Amino acid sequence: MGLLDSFEKGLERAVNSAFAKTFRSGIQPVEIASALRREADTKAAIVSRDRIIAPNSYLVRLSPDDAERMQSVGSPLIDELLALVTKHGKTQGYSFAGPLSIALEADEKVATGTVRVNSSTIEGRVTWQAVVDVDGRRHSISRSRTVIGRGSDADITISDAGSSRRHAEILWDGERAMMRDLGSTNGTKVNGDKVREARLDSDTTITIGRTDLVFRVVPVASPQRRDDDATRAFGVTP
């Protein structure tokens, strides 16, 4: 099932049958979904190594009549559109510099049955942050050498009898990462293979004892401004 098929199924669940007459003419919700997906693909840009940033703020411009019809659906439509863009971004390997925002706006210059999409990336500088996820907690790696182990002096402490006090370390220079075993008793695995040291790509699993730690590189933005409603917007201008 394609993304647009999934969107249509979700829309059927989200929108009451009473809205069926709403979409007999003019723009169709699936056309908005397609336009958003196309905009994300067109504006996606490689900014670091294999990292691709896609816009996270979308303004959908419709004719006044189409905008009024979409407004009658309300937040379920925006929820479905947000879910679609999120899923499409994950499928394509895109990263977003901030929370997704989708707004619908009436524009007299847009003809009925036509959709126009403008997009942008949240203002501010995008940097890449190394993190380790373990047992539902995220630990930021802010130093060049981060020690993992059972001891209280470790930078990331794990409660696992199979780990040594200073079990392994992650080396991070802001662009590349490496894991190095520190002579532990039981060894360290990277993606299931027991190794002494290994390069770490994003979404790599490090296993110490019975504990899985996931190394990731994530985008971090320092926006100059923040909207009150950063994840959802549905507005019709007069």
CSV table of C-alpha atoms in Angstrom, one decimal:
chain,number,residue,atom,x,y,z
A,1,MET,CA,0.0,0.0,0.0
A,2,GLY,CA,1.5,3.4,-1.0
A,3,LEU,CA,1.7,6.4,1.2
A,4,LEU,CA,-1.2,8.1,-0.6
A,5,ASP,CA,-3.3,5.0,-0.3
A,6,SER,CA,-2.5,5.0,3.4
A,7,PHE,CA,-3.5,8.6,3.6
A,8,GLU,CA,-6.8,8.0,2.0
A,9,LYS,CA,-7.6,5.1,4.4
A,10,GLY,CA,-6.6,7.3,7.4
A,11,LEU,CA,-8.8,10.1,6.1
A,12,GLU,CA,-11.8,7.8,5.8
A,13,ARG,CA,-11.4,6.9,9.4
A,14,ALA,CA,-10.8,10.5,10.6
A,15,VAL,CA,-13.5,12.3,8.6
A,16,ASN,CA,-17.2,11.6,9.2
A,17,SER,CA,-19.3,10.5,6.2
A,18,ALA,CA,-21.2,13.7,6.6
A,19,PHE,CA,-18.3,15.5,4.9
A,20,ALA,CA,-18.6,13.3,1.8
A,21,LYS,CA,-20.3,16.1,-0.2
A,22,THR,CA,-17.5,18.5,0.7
A,23,PHE,CA,-15.1,16.9,-1.7
A,24,ARG,CA,-17.3,16.3,-4.7
A,25,SER,CA,-15.8,19.4,-6.4
A,26,GLY,CA,-12.7,21.5,-6.0
A,27,ILE,CA,-9.5,20.4,-4.4
A,28,GLN,CA,-9.2,16.9,-2.9
A,29,PRO,CA,-7.4,16.1,0.4
A,30,VAL,CA,-5.2,13.5,-1.4
A,31,GLU,CA,-4.1,16.3,-3.8
A,32,ILE,CA,-2.9,18.3,-0.8
A,33,ALA,CA,-1.0,15.2,0.5
A,34,SER,CA,0.6,14.7,-2.9
A,35,ALA,CA,1.7,18.4,-3.1
A,36,LEU,CA,3.2,18.2,0.4
A,37,ARG,CA,5.2,15.1,-0.5
A,38,ARG,CA,6.4,16.6,-3.7
A,39,GLU,CA,7.5,19.8,-1.9
A,40,ALA,CA,9.4,17.9,0.7
A,41,ASP,CA,11.2,15.9,-2.1
A,42,THR,CA,12.0,19.1,-4.1
A,43,LYS,CA,13.4,21.1,-1.2
A,44,ALA,CA,15.3,18.3,0.6
A,45,ALA,CA,19.0,19.1,0.7
A,46,ILE,CA,22.1,17.3,1.8
A,47,VAL,CA,23.8,19.3,4.5
A,48,SER,CA,26.2,16.9,6.1
A,49,ARG,CA,27.6,13.6,5.0
A,50,ASP,CA,24.6,11.4,4.2
A,51,ARG,CA,22.2,13.6,6.2
A,52,ILE,CA,19.3,15.1,4.3
A,53,ILE,CA,17.3,18.0,5.7
A,54,ALA,CA,13.7,18.5,4.5
A,55,PRO,CA,11.6,21.6,5.3
A,56,ASN,CA,9.6,21.4,8.5
A,57,SER,CA,7.2,24.3,8.0
A,58,TYR,CA,4.6,24.1,5.2
A,59,LEU,CA,2.0,26.6,4.1
A,60,VAL,CA,-0.7,25.2,1.8
A,61,ARG,CA,-2.4,27.9,-0.2
A,62,LEU,CA,-5.9,27.2,-1.6
A,63,SER,CA,-8.7,29.2,-3.2
A,64,PRO,CA,-11.1,30.7,-0.7
A,65,ASP,CA,-13.8,28.1,-1.5
A,66,ASP,CA,-11.4,25.2,-1.2
A,67,ALA,CA,-10.0,26.6,2.0
A,68,GLU,CA,-13.5,26.9,3.5
A,69,ARG,CA,-14.3,23.3,2.6
A,70,MET,CA,-11.1,22.1,4.2
A,71,GLN,CA,-11.7,24.1,7.3
A,72,SER,CA,-15.0,22.2,7.7
A,73,VAL,CA,-13.0,19.1,8.3
A,74,GLY,CA,-10.9,20.7,11.0
A,75,SER,CA,-7.9,19.2,12.9
A,76,PRO,CA,-8.4,15.5,11.7
A,77,LEU,CA,-7.2,16.6,8.2
A,78,ILE,CA,-4.1,18.4,9.6
A,79,ASP,CA,-3.4,15.3,11.8
A,80,GLU,CA,-3.4,13.1,8.8
A,81,LEU,CA,-1.3,15.4,6.7
A,82,LEU,CA,1.3,15.6,9.5
A,83,ALA,CA,1.4,11.9,9.8
A,84,LEU,CA,1.8,11.5,6.1
A,85,VAL,CA,4.8,14.0,5.9
A,86,THR,CA,6.4,12.3,8.9
A,87,LYS,CA,6.1,8.9,7.4
A,88,HIS,CA,7.3,10.0,4.0
A,89,GLY,CA,10.3,11.7,5.6
A,90,LYS,CA,11.2,8.5,7.5
A,91,THR,CA,10.8,6.4,4.4
A,92,GLN,CA,13.1,8.8,2.4
A,93,GLY,CA,15.7,9.1,5.2
A,94,TYR,CA,14.9,12.8,5.7
A,95,SER,CA,15.7,14.7,9.0
A,96,PHE,CA,13.7,17.7,10.1
A,97,ALA,CA,15.4,20.6,11.9
A,98,GLY,CA,12.4,21.2,14.2
A,99,PRO,CA,8.7,20.2,14.8
A,100,LEU,CA,6.6,19.8,11.7
A,101,SER,CA,4.0,22.6,11.0
A,102,ILE,CA,1.3,22.6,8.3
A,103,ALA,CA,-1.0,25.5,7.8
A,104,LEU,CA,-3.8,26.0,5.3
A,105,GLU,CA,-4.5,29.5,4.0
A,106,ALA,CA,-7.0,31.0,1.6
A,107,ASP,CA,-5.5,32.9,-1.3
A,108,GLU,CA,-7.6,34.7,-3.9
A,109,LYS,CA,-4.8,34.3,-6.5
A,110,VAL,CA,-5.1,30.5,-6.4
A,111,ALA,CA,-7.8,28.9,-8.7
A,112,THR,CA,-10.4,26.5,-7.3
A,113,GLY,CA,-9.1,22.9,-7.5
A,114,THR,CA,-5.5,24.1,-7.4
A,115,VAL,CA,-3.0,23.7,-4.5
A,116,ARG,CA,0.2,25.7,-3.9
A,117,VAL,CA,2.7,24.8,-1.2
A,118,ASN,CA,5.4,27.0,0.2
A,119,SER,CA,7.9,25.5,2.7
A,120,SER,CA,10.8,26.6,4.9
A,121,THR,CA,13.2,25.3,7.5
A,122,ILE,CA,12.9,26.6,11.0
A,123,GLU,CA,15.1,29.7,11.5
A,124,GLY,CA,18.4,29.1,13.2
A,125,ARG,CA,21.6,27.1,12.8
A,126,VAL,CA,21.4,23.3,12.4
A,127,THR,CA,24.1,21.2,14.1
A,128,TRP,CA,24.6,17.5,14.5
A,129,GLN,CA,24.5,16.0,18.0
A,130,ALA,CA,25.6,12.5,18.9
A,131,VAL,CA,23.3,10.7,21.4
A,132,VAL,CA,23.0,7.3,23.0
A,133,ASP,CA,19.5,5.8,23.8
A,134,VAL,CA,19.5,3.3,26.6
A,135,ASP,CA,16.5,2.0,28.6
A,136,GLY,CA,14.2,4.7,27.4
A,137,ARG,CA,16.6,7.5,28.2
A,138,ARG,CA,18.6,9.7,25.9
A,139,HIS,CA,22.2,10.7,26.8
A,140,SER,CA,23.9,13.5,24.8
A,141,ILE,CA,27.5,13.0,23.9
A,142,SER,CA,29.0,16.4,24.3
A,143,ARG,CA,32.7,15.5,24.8
A,144,SER,CA,35.2,13.8,22.6
A,145,ARG,CA,35.5,10.7,24.9
A,146,THR,CA,32.5,9.2,26.6
A,147,VAL,CA,33.0,6.2,28.9
A,148,ILE,CA,30.2,3.7,29.4
A,149,GLY,CA,30.1,1.2,32.2
A,150,ARG,CA,28.7,0.0,35.6
A,151,GLY,CA,30.9,2.2,37.7
A,152,SER,CA,29.7,5.5,39.2
A,153,ASP,CA,32.6,7.3,37.5
A,154,ALA,CA,31.4,6.3,34.0
A,155,ASP,CA,29.9,9.1,31.9
A,156,ILE,CA,26.9,6.8,31.0
A,157,THR,CA,26.2,4.4,33.8
A,158,ILE,CA,24.3,1.1,33.1
A,159,SER,CA,23.0,-1.3,35.7
A,160,ASP,CA,24.0,-4.6,34.1
A,161,ALA,CA,25.9,-7.3,35.9
A,162,GLY,CA,27.5,-8.3,32.6
A,163,SER,CA,29.2,-4.9,32.2
A,164,SER,CA,32.6,-3.8,33.6
A,165,ARG,CA,33.0,-0.7,35.7
A,166,ARG,CA,34.6,1.0,32.7
A,167,HIS,CA,33.4,-1.2,29.9
A,168,ALA,CA,33.7,0.8,26.6
A,169,GLU,CA,34.1,4.3,25.3
A,170,ILE,CA,32.7,6.3,22.4
A,171,LEU,CA,34.9,8.7,20.6
A,172,TRP,CA,33.2,11.6,18.8
A,173,ASP,CA,34.8,14.5,16.9
A,174,GLY,CA,31.6,16.2,15.8
A,175,GLU,CA,31.4,14.4,12.5
A,176,ARG,CA,32.6,10.8,13.0
A,177,ALA,CA,32.2,8.3,15.9
A,178,MET,CA,34.0,5.2,17.0
A,179,MET,CA,33.4,2.6,19.8
A,180,ARG,CA,36.3,1.1,21.6
A,181,ASP,CA,36.2,-1.7,24.2
A,182,LEU,CA,38.2,-0.9,27.3
A,183,GLY,CA,39.4,-4.4,28.0
A,184,SER,CA,36.1,-5.5,29.5
A,185,THR,CA,35.5,-8.9,30.9
A,186,ASN,CA,32.6,-9.9,28.7
A,187,GLY,CA,33.4,-7.9,25.6
A,188,THR,CA,31.2,-5.5,23.5
A,189,LYS,CA,29.1,-6.2,20.5
A,190,VAL,CA,28.3,-3.8,17.6
A,191,ASN,CA,25.2,-4.7,15.6
A,192,GLY,CA,25.5,-8.3,17.0
A,193,ASP,CA,29.3,-8.8,16.2
A,194,LYS,CA,31.8,-8.9,19.1
A,195,VAL,CA,34.5,-6.4,18.3
A,196,ARG,CA,37.3,-4.5,20.1
A,197,GLU,CA,36.6,-1.3,18.2
A,198,ALA,CA,34.3,-0.2,15.4
A,199,ARG,CA,33.1,2.8,13.5
A,200,LEU,CA,29.6,4.0,14.6
A,201,ASP,CA,27.0,5.1,12.1
A,202,SER,CA,23.7,6.5,13.1
A,203,ASP,CA,21.3,3.9,14.5
A,204,THR,CA,24.1,1.5,15.4
A,205,THR,CA,23.3,-0.9,18.3
A,206,ILE,CA,26.0,-1.4,20.9
A,207,THR,CA,25.4,-4.4,23.2
A,208,ILE,CA,27.0,-4.6,26.7
A,209,GLY,CA,26.0,-7.6,28.7
A,210,ARG,CA,22.2,-7.8,28.2
A,211,THR,CA,21.8,-4.0,27.6
A,212,ASP,CA,21.3,-2.6,24.1
A,213,LEU,CA,22.5,1.0,23.6
A,214,VAL,CA,21.6,2.8,20.3
A,215,PHE,CA,24.0,5.4,19.0
A,216,ARG,CA,22.4,8.1,16.8
A,217,VAL,CA,23.3,11.4,15.2
A,218,VAL,CA,20.4,13.8,15.3
A,219,PRO,CA,19.9,17.3,14.0
A,220,VAL,CA,19.6,20.1,16.6
A,221,ALA,CA,18.3,23.5,15.8
A,222,SER,CA,18.6,26.7,17.8
A,223,PRO,CA,15.6,28.7,16.4
A,224,GLN,CA,15.5,32.5,16.6
A,225,ARG,CA,11.7,32.3,17.1
A,226,ARG,CA,9.2,29.8,18.3
A,227,ASP,CA,5.6,29.6,17.3
A,228,ASP,CA,3.0,29.0,20.1
A,229,ASP,CA,1.6,26.1,18.0
A,230,ALA,CA,4.7,24.5,16.5
A,231,THR,CA,3.1,21.2,15.4
A,232,ARG,CA,-0.3,22.2,14.2
A,233,ALA,CA,-1.8,25.1,12.4
A,234,PHE,CA,-5.1,25.5,10.5
A,235,GLY,CA,-5.9,29.0,9.5
A,236,VAL,CA,-8.0,30.7,6.8
A,237,THR,CA,-7.2,34.3,6.1
A,238,PRO,CA,-10.1,36.6,5.2
